[in-house]
Tab-separated table of C-alpha atoms and ligand atoms in Angstrom:
chain	number	residue	atom	x	y	z
A	138	MET	CA	-4.542	6.135	-13.537
A	139	ASN	CA	-4.733	9.397	-12.305
A	140	ARG	CA	-1.423	11.660	-10.931
A	141	LEU	CA	-1.897	11.295	-7.175
A	142	ALA	CA	-2.747	7.499	-7.670
A	143	GLN	CA	0.572	7.117	-9.302
A	144	TRP	CA	2.019	10.000	-7.373
A	145	LEU	CA	1.099	7.581	-4.339
A	146	PHE	CA	1.389	4.217	-5.662
A	147	ASP	CA	3.330	3.664	-8.805
A	148	LYS	CA	6.488	3.294	-6.257
A	149	PRO	CA	5.532	1.298	-3.447
A	150	ARG	CA	8.471	0.919	-1.394
A	151	ALA	CA	9.123	-2.914	-1.893
A	152	THR	CA	12.532	-2.398	-0.002
A	153	GLN	CA	10.295	-2.376	3.132
A	154	GLY	CA	9.027	-6.298	2.427
A	155	ASP	CA	5.695	-6.424	3.195
A	156	VAL	CA	4.736	-5.220	6.448
A	157	PHE	CA	4.855	-1.388	7.493
A	158	ALA	CA	3.445	-0.457	10.905
A	159	ALA	CA	2.356	3.300	11.797
A	160	LEU	CA	2.606	4.884	15.132
A	161	ASP	CA	1.002	7.724	16.368
A	162	ILE	CA	1.956	9.640	18.546
A	163	GLY	CA	-0.919	12.056	20.140
A	164	THR	CA	-1.546	14.126	23.001
A	165	SER	CA	-4.080	11.770	24.478
A	166	LYS	CA	-3.035	8.642	22.531
A	167	VAL	CA	-0.298	6.410	21.042
A	168	ALA	CA	-1.716	4.177	18.399
A	169	CYS	CA	0.293	1.904	16.533
A	170	PHE	CA	-1.323	-0.154	13.416
A	171	ILE	CA	0.455	-2.404	11.734
A	172	ALA	CA	-0.208	-3.506	7.415
A	173	HIS	CA	0.831	-5.896	4.928
A	174	LEU	CA	0.544	-5.899	1.103
A	175	ASP	CA	-2.084	-8.296	-0.235
A	176	GLU	CA	-0.943	-10.198	-2.982
A	177	MET	CA	-2.943	-7.658	-4.844
A	178	GLY	CA	-0.833	-4.509	-3.472
A	179	GLN	CA	-3.175	-2.967	-1.219
A	180	PRO	CA	-2.644	-2.806	2.485
A	181	HIS	CA	-3.807	-4.429	4.930
A	182	VAL	CA	-4.523	-3.518	7.927
A	183	ILE	CA	-3.770	-6.682	10.041
A	184	GLY	CA	-2.870	-5.664	14.424
A	185	ILE	CA	-3.699	-2.394	16.173
A	186	GLY	CA	-2.796	-1.351	19.488
A	187	HIS	CA	-3.783	1.691	21.152
A	188	GLN	CA	-2.969	2.883	24.410
A	189	LEU	CA	-3.391	6.107	26.560
A	190	SER	CA	-0.833	8.702	25.674
A	191	GLU	CA	0.689	9.975	28.839
A	192	GLY	CA	4.219	12.840	28.743
A	193	VAL	CA	2.814	14.089	25.040
A	194	ARG	CA	2.187	17.279	25.400
A	195	ALA	CA	0.736	19.234	22.062
A	196	GLY	CA	1.756	16.464	20.177
A	197	LEU	CA	5.952	17.315	22.028
A	198	VAL	CA	7.629	14.054	24.369
A	199	ALA	CA	7.195	15.663	27.955
A	200	ASP	CA	8.294	12.726	29.840
A	201	MET	CA	10.607	10.152	27.123
A	202	ASP	CA	9.968	7.060	30.415
A	203	ALA	CA	6.370	7.831	29.849
A	204	VAL	CA	6.682	8.275	26.308
A	205	ARG	CA	8.529	4.734	26.181
A	206	ARG	CA	5.857	2.240	28.279
A	207	ALA	CA	2.795	3.702	25.895
A	208	VAL	CA	4.173	3.111	23.139
A	209	SER	CA	5.652	-0.175	23.840
A	210	ALA	CA	1.961	-1.351	25.529
A	211	ALA	CA	0.978	-0.565	22.005
A	212	VAL	CA	3.349	-1.827	19.296
A	213	ALA	CA	3.746	-4.677	21.669
A	214	THR	CA	-0.873	-5.092	21.271
A	215	ALA	CA	-0.416	-4.415	17.858
A	216	GLU	CA	2.559	-6.951	17.337
A	217	GLN	CA	0.812	-9.240	19.467
A	218	MET	CA	-2.178	-9.205	17.244
A	219	ALA	CA	-0.992	-9.826	13.335
A	220	GLY	CA	1.240	-12.375	14.711
A	221	GLU	CA	4.327	-10.305	14.134
A	222	ASN	CA	7.297	-8.436	15.213
A	223	ILE	CA	8.143	-5.563	13.832
A	224	GLU	CA	11.427	-2.828	13.431
A	225	ARG	CA	11.593	-0.322	11.410
A	226	VAL	CA	8.181	2.342	12.308
A	227	ILE	CA	6.632	5.271	10.059
A	228	VAL	CA	6.386	7.990	12.550
A	229	ASN	CA	3.708	11.599	12.811
A	230	VAL	CA	5.686	14.908	13.861
A	231	ALA	CA	2.920	17.018	15.004
A	232	ALA	CA	2.226	20.252	13.214
A	233	PRO	CA	3.236	23.334	15.721
A	234	GLN	CA	6.975	21.634	15.309
A	235	LEU	CA	6.572	22.041	11.412
A	236	LEU	CA	7.477	25.005	9.466
A	237	SER	CA	6.081	25.068	6.000
A	238	GLN	CA	7.700	27.103	3.509
A	239	THR	CA	7.313	27.843	-0.516
A	240	VAL	CA	10.683	28.330	-2.177
A	241	GLY	CA	10.817	29.251	-6.141
A	242	VAL	CA	14.228	27.398	-8.152
A	243	ALA	CA	14.795	27.625	-11.941
A	244	LEU	CA	16.536	25.256	-14.417
A	245	PRO	CA	17.964	26.548	-17.772
A	246	LEU	CA	17.202	23.662	-20.224
A	247	ASN	CA	18.339	25.428	-23.133
A	248	GLY	CA	15.540	23.513	-26.069
A	249	ARG	CA	16.485	20.239	-24.637
A	250	GLU	CA	13.439	17.914	-23.201
A	251	ILE	CA	13.598	17.740	-19.494
A	252	THR	CA	14.825	14.291	-17.882
A	253	LEU	CA	14.642	12.692	-14.581
A	254	SER	CA	18.458	14.031	-13.469
A	255	ASP	CA	16.721	17.517	-13.883
A	256	MET	CA	13.952	17.180	-12.273
A	257	ASP	CA	15.975	15.812	-8.518
A	258	ARG	CA	18.025	18.560	-9.851
A	259	LEU	CA	15.541	21.097	-9.376
A	260	ILE	CA	13.769	19.060	-6.138
A	261	ALA	CA	17.698	19.028	-4.904
A	262	GLN	CA	18.638	22.982	-5.447
A	263	ALA	CA	14.864	23.813	-3.779
A	264	GLN	CA	15.434	21.379	-0.344
A	265	THR	CA	18.940	23.932	-0.378
A	266	MET	CA	16.719	26.932	0.261
A	267	ALA	CA	15.236	24.918	3.463
A	268	ALA	CA	14.931	27.822	6.724
A	269	GLU	CA	16.350	27.443	9.513
A	270	ASP	CA	14.186	27.774	12.626
A	271	SER	CA	13.782	31.616	14.707
A	272	SER	CA	16.744	30.905	16.142
A	273	GLY	CA	19.006	30.510	13.561
A	274	ASN	CA	19.226	26.525	14.597
A	275	ALA	CA	18.866	24.272	11.601
A	276	MET	CA	16.278	22.099	11.349
A	277	ASP	CA	14.466	18.798	9.503
A	278	LEU	CA	13.511	18.768	6.188
A	279	LEU	CA	10.479	16.641	6.033
A	280	HIS	CA	9.214	16.659	2.343
A	281	THR	CA	9.703	18.352	-0.525
A	282	LEU	CA	6.701	18.730	-2.175
A	283	PRO	CA	5.629	20.557	-5.574
A	284	VAL	CA	3.552	23.410	-5.907
A	285	HIS	CA	3.347	25.088	-9.592
A	286	TYR	CA	5.768	24.506	-12.340
A	287	THR	CA	5.991	26.765	-15.413
A	288	LEU	CA	7.891	26.625	-18.493
A	289	ASP	CA	8.527	29.114	-20.573
A	290	GLY	CA	6.079	31.206	-18.791
A	291	GLN	CA	3.458	28.328	-18.734
A	292	ARG	CA	2.011	27.853	-16.230
A	293	GLY	CA	-0.151	24.799	-14.872
A	294	ILE	CA	1.911	22.860	-16.094
A	295	ARG	CA	1.075	19.765	-13.628
A	296	GLU	CA	4.092	16.991	-14.687
A	297	PRO	CA	7.129	18.481	-16.578
A	298	LEU	CA	8.442	15.234	-17.419
A	299	GLY	CA	9.768	14.709	-21.066
A	300	MET	CA	8.094	18.575	-22.496
A	301	ILE	CA	10.945	20.286	-24.033
A	302	GLY	CA	11.771	24.817	-23.544
A	303	ASN	CA	14.146	27.024	-22.691
A	304	THR	CA	13.371	27.778	-18.513
A	305	LEU	CA	11.335	24.967	-15.968
A	306	GLN	CA	10.703	27.434	-12.597
A	307	ALA	CA	8.941	25.103	-9.806
A	308	ASP	CA	7.499	26.383	-6.826
A	309	TYR	CA	8.360	23.805	-4.347
A	310	HIS	CA	5.939	23.340	-0.484
A	311	LEU	CA	9.625	22.113	1.597
A	312	VAL	CA	8.405	20.969	5.195
A	313	SER	CA	10.585	21.304	7.609
A	314	ALA	CA	10.503	20.091	11.410
A	315	ALA	CA	12.462	21.754	14.988
A	316	PHE	CA	15.312	19.416	14.996
A	317	GLY	CA	15.486	19.271	18.701
A	318	PRO	CA	12.239	17.747	19.371
A	319	VAL	CA	12.938	15.688	16.367
A	320	ARG	CA	15.812	13.595	17.936
A	321	THR	CA	13.565	13.315	21.052
A	322	LEU	CA	10.991	11.267	19.413
A	323	GLU	CA	13.635	9.294	18.175
A	324	THR	CA	15.397	7.885	21.006
A	325	ALA	CA	12.476	7.864	22.855
A	326	ILE	CA	11.303	5.570	19.962
A	327	ALA	CA	14.737	3.760	20.163
A	328	ARG	CA	14.002	2.314	23.954
A	329	CYS	CA	11.771	0.730	22.525
A	330	HIS	CA	13.582	-0.885	19.951
A	331	LEU	CA	12.059	0.492	16.912
A	332	GLU	CA	14.076	2.403	14.485
A	333	VAL	CA	12.242	4.958	12.762
A	334	GLU	CA	11.697	4.678	8.686
A	335	ARG	CA	9.918	7.765	7.977
A	336	LEU	CA	8.323	11.156	9.662
A	337	VAL	CA	5.863	12.655	8.286
A	338	ALA	CA	4.273	16.113	8.778
A	339	ALA	CA	0.313	15.303	10.746
A	340	PRO	CA	-1.659	17.036	8.239
A	341	MET	CA	0.039	15.116	5.758
A	342	ALA	CA	-1.259	12.228	7.240
A	343	SER	CA	-4.303	13.154	7.947
A	344	GLY	CA	-5.203	14.604	4.720
A	345	LEU	CA	-4.243	11.320	2.867
A	346	SER	CA	-6.170	9.163	4.644
A	347	CYS	CA	-9.425	11.597	4.476
A	348	LEU	CA	-8.682	13.351	1.732
A	349	VAL	CA	-10.258	12.106	-1.700
A	350	GLU	CA	-8.731	12.722	-4.997
A	351	ASP	CA	-11.044	15.336	-6.476
A	352	GLU	CA	-10.690	17.897	-3.083
A	353	MET	CA	-6.556	17.523	-3.239
A	354	ASP	CA	-6.566	18.192	-7.333
A	355	LEU	CA	-8.995	21.264	-6.811
A	356	GLY	CA	-8.532	22.424	-3.640
A	357	CYS	CA	-9.586	21.034	-0.139
A	358	THR	CA	-8.150	22.245	3.368
A	359	VAL	CA	-7.568	18.741	5.990
A	360	ILE	CA	-8.314	20.473	9.880
A	361	ASP	CA	-7.729	17.806	12.672
A	362	ILE	CA	-8.657	18.763	15.938
A	363	GLY	CA	-6.961	16.666	18.288
A	364	ALA	CA	-6.450	16.774	21.928
A	365	GLY	CA	-3.230	18.843	22.375
A	366	THR	CA	-2.684	19.975	18.496
A	367	THR	CA	-4.791	21.195	15.337
A	368	SER	CA	-2.959	20.633	12.525
A	369	ILE	CA	-3.970	22.489	9.138
A	370	GLY	CA	-2.763	21.145	5.276
A	371	ILE	CA	-3.647	23.581	2.017
A	372	TYR	CA	-3.763	20.811	-0.220
A	373	PHE	CA	-3.714	21.574	-4.189
A	374	ASP	CA	-3.113	19.697	-7.468
A	375	GLY	CA	-2.330	16.290	-5.671
A	376	HIS	CA	-0.335	18.021	-3.200
A	377	MET	CA	-0.322	19.396	0.124
A	378	ILE	CA	0.820	23.519	-0.675
A	379	PHE	CA	0.937	24.320	2.524
A	380	SER	CA	0.660	23.250	6.371
A	381	ASP	CA	0.550	24.737	9.970
A	382	GLY	CA	-0.584	23.975	13.393
A	383	LEU	CA	-1.652	25.197	16.495
A	384	PRO	CA	-0.865	23.881	20.188
A	385	ILE	CA	-4.129	23.665	20.851
A	386	GLY	CA	-7.324	21.569	21.412
A	387	GLY	CA	-10.216	19.358	23.129
A	388	ILE	CA	-8.008	19.098	26.260
A	389	HIS	CA	-7.937	22.804	26.146
A	390	ILE	CA	-12.377	22.290	26.178
A	391	SER	CA	-11.989	20.152	28.930
A	392	ASN	CA	-9.532	21.642	30.933
A	393	ASP	CA	-12.125	24.402	30.428
A	394	ILE	CA	-14.884	22.358	31.854
A	395	ALA	CA	-12.518	21.311	34.486
A	396	ARG	CA	-12.194	24.975	35.706
A	397	GLY	CA	-15.365	26.471	35.144
A	398	LEU	CA	-17.928	23.576	36.927
A	399	THR	CA	-15.064	23.301	39.253
A	400	THR	CA	-14.775	19.178	38.828
A	401	THR	CA	-11.872	17.145	37.191
A	402	PHE	CA	-10.776	16.685	33.859
A	403	ALA	CA	-11.507	13.078	33.458
A	404	HIS	CA	-15.310	14.022	34.410
A	405	ALA	CA	-15.219	17.107	32.060
A	406	GLU	CA	-13.957	14.611	29.315
A	407	ARG	CA	-16.792	12.953	30.214
A	408	MET	CA	-19.022	15.090	30.212
A	409	LYS	CA	-17.513	16.807	26.731
A	410	THR	CA	-17.694	13.653	25.734
A	411	LEU	CA	-21.052	12.140	26.641
A	412	TYR	CA	-23.167	16.207	26.347
A	413	GLY	CA	-21.071	18.561	24.837
A	414	ASN	CA	-22.410	20.363	21.705
A	415	ALA	CA	-20.903	23.559	19.763
A	416	ALA	CA	-24.008	25.047	18.953
A	417	LEU	CA	-27.025	25.416	22.370
A	418	SER	CA	-30.506	24.523	21.631
A	419	PRO	CA	-33.471	26.335	24.065
A	420	ALA	CA	-33.370	21.930	25.247
A	421	ASP	CA	-30.826	23.225	26.807
A	422	GLU	CA	-31.556	25.134	29.770
A	423	ARG	CA	-33.929	22.445	30.766
A	424	ASP	CA	-32.032	19.459	30.644
A	425	ILE	CA	-29.579	18.660	33.762
A	426	ILE	CA	-27.081	17.214	33.633
A	427	ASP	CA	-25.018	15.044	37.195
A	428	VAL	CA	-21.252	17.459	37.985
A	429	PRO	CA	-19.186	15.515	40.527
A	430	GLN	CA	-17.259	18.112	42.839
A	431	VAL	CA	-13.857	17.531	43.118
A	432	GLY	CA	-12.244	15.436	45.875
A	433	GLU	CA	-16.383	14.398	46.617
A	434	GLU	CA	-16.004	11.471	44.642
A	435	ALA	CA	-20.518	10.384	46.654
A	436	PRO	CA	-23.027	10.989	44.059
A	437	GLU	CA	-24.762	12.574	46.348
A	438	TYR	CA	-22.144	15.658	46.578
A	439	ALA	CA	-22.560	15.730	42.467
A	440	ASN	CA	-23.372	19.685	41.252
A	441	HIS	CA	-27.063	19.415	39.455
A	442	LEU	CA	-26.351	22.530	36.757
A	443	PRO	CA	-28.676	22.540	32.990
A	444	LYS	CA	-26.710	21.325	30.026
A	445	SER	CA	-26.353	24.911	29.032
A	446	HIS	CA	-23.526	25.420	31.331
A	447	LEU	CA	-21.494	23.041	29.998
A	448	ILE	CA	-22.011	24.437	26.361
A	449	GLN	CA	-21.221	27.568	27.233
A	450	ILE	CA	-18.291	27.085	28.049
A	451	ILE	CA	-17.250	24.569	25.524
A	452	GLN	CA	-18.652	26.998	22.830
A	453	PRO	CA	-16.114	30.547	23.696
A	454	ARG	CA	-13.420	28.181	23.314
A	455	LEU	CA	-14.203	26.432	20.210
A	456	GLU	CA	-14.718	29.462	18.481
A	457	GLU	CA	-11.496	30.559	19.153
A	458	ILE	CA	-10.025	27.681	17.759
A	459	PHE	CA	-11.736	28.685	14.663
A	460	GLU	CA	-10.962	31.807	14.595
A	461	MET	CA	-6.889	31.309	15.145
A	462	ILE	CA	-7.336	28.802	12.302
A	463	ARG	CA	-8.809	31.041	10.139
A	464	ALA	CA	-5.773	33.019	11.318
A	465	ARG	CA	-3.318	31.038	10.247
A	466	LEU	CA	-5.640	29.486	6.627
A	467	ALA	CA	-5.830	34.676	6.269
A	468	LYS	CA	-1.648	34.675	6.592
A	469	SER	CA	-0.932	31.547	4.507
A	470	GLY	CA	-1.934	33.569	1.143
A	471	MET	CA	-3.529	30.621	-0.097
A	472	SER	CA	-6.820	30.889	-0.206
A	473	GLU	CA	-7.557	31.530	-3.799
A	474	MET	CA	-5.638	27.495	-3.932
A	475	ALA	CA	-7.059	26.136	-0.852
A	476	GLY	CA	-10.764	26.607	-2.206
A	477	ARG	CA	-13.946	27.137	-0.418
A	478	ARG	CA	-13.344	23.674	0.880
A	479	VAL	CA	-12.529	22.035	4.471
A	480	VAL	CA	-12.503	18.345	5.452
A	481	LEU	CA	-12.558	18.726	9.258
A	482	THR	CA	-10.919	15.532	11.261
A	483	GLY	CA	-9.604	14.023	14.015
A	484	GLY	CA	-11.331	13.398	17.827
A	485	THR	CA	-12.433	16.900	18.668
A	486	SER	CA	-14.546	16.990	15.278
A	487	GLN	CA	-16.974	14.508	16.977
A	488	LEU	CA	-18.369	17.207	19.419
A	489	PRO	CA	-22.264	17.578	17.519
A	490	GLY	CA	-22.302	21.278	16.034
A	491	ILE	CA	-19.109	21.572	15.327
A	492	ARG	CA	-19.062	21.694	11.207
A	493	ASP	CA	-22.186	24.255	10.810
A	494	MET	CA	-19.094	26.339	13.724
A	495	ALA	CA	-16.668	25.397	11.200
A	496	SER	CA	-18.769	26.551	8.175
A	497	ARG	CA	-19.646	29.843	9.548
A	498	ILE	CA	-16.906	31.172	11.347
A	499	LEU	CA	-13.877	30.327	8.339
A	500	ASP	CA	-16.655	31.343	5.657
A	501	LYS	CA	-16.315	27.334	4.306
A	502	GLN	CA	-18.138	24.816	2.823
A	503	VAL	CA	-17.548	22.013	6.030
A	504	ARG	CA	-17.499	18.058	5.518
A	505	LEU	CA	-15.912	15.250	8.948
A	506	GLY	CA	-13.542	13.129	7.910
A	507	ARG	CA	-12.631	10.187	8.497
A	508	PRO	CA	-9.948	7.556	7.339
A	509	LEU	CA	-11.575	6.954	3.997
A	510	ARG	CA	-9.472	4.901	2.534
A	511	ILE	CA	-9.626	2.313	5.240
A	512	ALA	CA	-13.290	2.549	5.594
A	513	ARG	CA	-14.001	1.059	2.458
A	514	PRO	CA	-13.301	-2.675	1.630
A	515	TYR	CA	-11.529	-4.064	-0.396
A	516	GLN	CA	-13.701	-5.170	-3.508
A	517	GLY	CA	-11.618	-8.012	-5.022
A	518	GLN	CA	-10.238	-6.142	-7.696
A	519	ARG	CA	-7.284	-3.567	-8.742
A	520	SER	CA	-8.131	-0.307	-7.107
A	521	THR	CA	-6.123	3.176	-8.610
A	522	SER	CA	-7.390	4.200	-4.976
A	523	PRO	CA	-5.317	3.170	-2.112
A	524	THR	CA	-7.350	1.196	0.226
A	525	LEU	CA	-6.584	-0.251	3.369
A	526	THR	CA	-8.748	-2.984	4.444
A	527	GLY	CA	-9.076	-4.789	8.408
A	528	LEU	CA	-9.455	-2.284	10.519
A	529	ALA	CA	-12.101	-2.472	13.228
A	530	GLU	CA	-14.910	0.461	13.207
A	531	ALA	CA	-13.422	1.390	16.945
A	532	THR	CA	-10.437	2.520	15.071
A	533	SER	CA	-11.833	3.674	12.100
A	534	GLY	CA	-12.973	7.022	13.438
A	535	PRO	CA	-11.847	10.750	13.419
A	536	ALA	CA	-9.423	10.230	15.856
A	537	PHE	CA	-7.282	7.926	13.444
A	538	ALA	CA	-7.532	10.449	11.263
A	539	THR	CA	-3.046	10.359	10.783
A	540	THR	CA	-2.620	6.861	11.831
A	541	ALA	CA	-4.273	5.820	8.866
A	542	GLY	CA	-2.203	8.742	7.026
A	543	LEU	CA	0.914	7.142	8.090
A	544	LEU	CA	0.089	3.655	6.675
A	545	VAL	CA	-0.708	5.525	3.402
A	546	ALA	CA	2.322	7.534	2.698
A	547	ALA	CA	3.972	4.479	3.745
A	548	LEU	CA	2.891	3.728	-0.239
A	549	GLN	CA	4.049	6.833	-1.574
A	550	PRO	CA	8.035	6.822	-2.906
A	551	ASP	CA	10.209	8.681	-1.409
A	552	SER	CA	12.156	10.432	-3.817
A	553	LEU	CA	10.881	13.487	-2.503
A	554	ASP	CA	11.572	12.734	1.066
A	555	PRO	CA	14.523	13.496	1.932
A	556	ARG	CA	14.674	12.125	5.577
A	557	SER	CA	13.176	8.804	3.933
A	558	GLY	CA	15.474	5.408	5.293
A	559	PHE	CA	16.782	4.924	8.490
A	560	ASP	CA	19.053	6.926	9.650
A	561	PHE	CA	19.633	8.626	13.033
A	562	SER	CA	23.088	10.554	11.399
A	563	GLY	CA	20.063	13.710	10.266
A	564	GLY	CA	19.675	13.163	7.217
A	565	ASN	CA	23.633	13.298	5.017
A	566	GLY	CA	24.649	10.026	6.859
A	567	PHE	CA	26.102	6.455	5.493
A	568	MET	CA	22.684	4.919	5.467
A	569	THR	CA	20.881	7.563	3.684
A	570	ARG	CA	23.785	7.655	0.820
A	571	PHE	CA	24.203	4.139	0.440
A	572	SER	CA	20.401	3.130	0.660
A	573	GLN	CA	20.014	6.821	-2.411
A	574	TRP	CA	22.725	5.381	-3.885
A	575	MET	CA	21.249	1.442	-3.974
A	576	LYS	CA	17.951	3.075	-5.219
A	577	GLN	CA	19.718	5.253	-7.842
A	578	GLY	CA	21.312	1.600	-8.694
A	579	LEU	CA	17.843	-0.311	-9.066
B	796	LIG	N1	-17.532	12.533	21.050
B	796	LIG	C1	-16.076	13.450	21.109
B	796	LIG	N2	-16.384	14.555	21.519
B	796	LIG	C2	-15.180	15.853	21.468
B	796	LIG	N3	-14.917	15.597	21.419
B	796	LIG	C3	-14.439	13.690	21.878
B	796	LIG	C4	-15.212	13.185	21.384
B	796	LIG	N4	-14.084	12.264	21.296
B	796	LIG	C5	-13.103	12.255	21.467
B	796	LIG	N5	-13.108	13.276	21.490
B	796	LIG	C6	-12.000	14.222	21.987
B	796	LIG	O1	-11.218	14.373	20.515
B	796	LIG	C7	-9.904	14.798	21.125
B	796	LIG	C8	-8.789	13.516	21.217
B	796	LIG	O2	-8.402	13.596	19.648
B	796	LIG	P1	-6.951	12.929	19.551
B	796	LIG	O3	-7.737	11.656	19.621
B	796	LIG	O4	-7.717	12.923	17.442
B	796	LIG	O5	-5.602	13.215	19.971
B	796	LIG	P2	-4.750	12.982	19.846
B	796	LIG	O6	-3.536	12.530	17.761
B	796	LIG	O7	-4.272	12.125	20.802
B	796	LIG	O8	-3.580	14.156	19.990
B	796	LIG	P3	-2.907	15.367	19.169
B	796	LIG	O9	-3.332	14.713	17.495
B	796	LIG	O10	-3.736	16.854	19.317
B	796	LIG	O11	-2.076	15.284	19.423
B	796	LIG	C9	-9.457	14.518	23.109
B	796	LIG	O12	-9.286	15.790	23.617
B	796	LIG	C10	-10.786	14.032	23.387
B	796	LIG	O13	-11.995	14.441	24.579
B	797	LIG	MG1	-3.868	13.211	16.122
């Protein structure tokens, strides 16, 4: 079994029982998937619910009550379909609220074998270096992910456990989230009588569902362009080694269309999904589309414009988004490890022509991604890769990459995730310590 599969599946979260649920709170939709582990240890989706999102701006809760209503409705639909009541959910944290840092730590060994407790000590040492936000406030540490191990100068070590040497050095990728927005998110979810079992960074969830193992190992960037956010995750050697996010997405394109063509946001969204394209073609000058005017619902008052007008609005905004992504990637300092491969996902990735534009601006090889680990049907034999079955076609598209990834994240061991386990007190409370003690004792 390769390392990624081990990381994901060797130690499933057995303590959570059979049934587990993912809650994706997005800017345009709230989605809930409920899954259970079948007798072969494979997750099977048994409940699906999604609802138009209200009260979320750029991935941030902006109206608690509206979010509560949307979450309650999505969860109730999924519960009804599953015939199960859920109490805990695995939730995404939007990329613009995340802080990604790489920290280096070292442990003297004096020529002895590296043990599990050495690894724990190394991780604990790295976690003490988690950053504060720009105003000096503490952040919530979500993930501690290994980037590199070096033993006595020997680089490229994948699994140091059991090796012998004098000094073990490690770089870890710490992903932290802004304290206030995370607490607000938890409170909104608590008002739906649900507990947050685990918080997962959105780029991590998108990567877990869309990337194949080779991509994760050899170096790849996953870019999820949603409605109000764009998530960026760089993967190398089986782990996410960098994450970033922008508070920009498909809504900004629709807003530009609404303003540029003096139509409503709803009509702009519809035109974008029906006729939108990232590239202009000669036929677009001849194709005429109806553009209903704001306040004039009757069709006879609609404007008749060439499709090229629409595309000339979409194109520059999308170019701007990719230029911003390119700048963030350049700033990451990870371009060598990220390699040349990009997987584009999220609802906005469905815009025709987006792949070529991304490829041109980012100067990378781009493929479109959808939740791979969901789409593949279960073949009746134990696979080393996670295979989530049970999703309908409509909910296995790129807009559900994060939702599906949350289910995959639910199955990974939580030793590198200090916030896993239910604890509203902030990470070091009694429940966390008690559950860690229980886990150690088992
Ligand atoms: N066929 C399509 N062409 C272009 N854009 C589309 C298409 N289908 C959906 N979209 C856009 O995708 C966006 C929704 O994507 P997604 O569901 O990934 O966002 P979200 O998860 O709700 O938001 P976020 O992750 O940004 O908080 C909307 O802006 C929508 O207009
Ligand atoms: Mg999303």
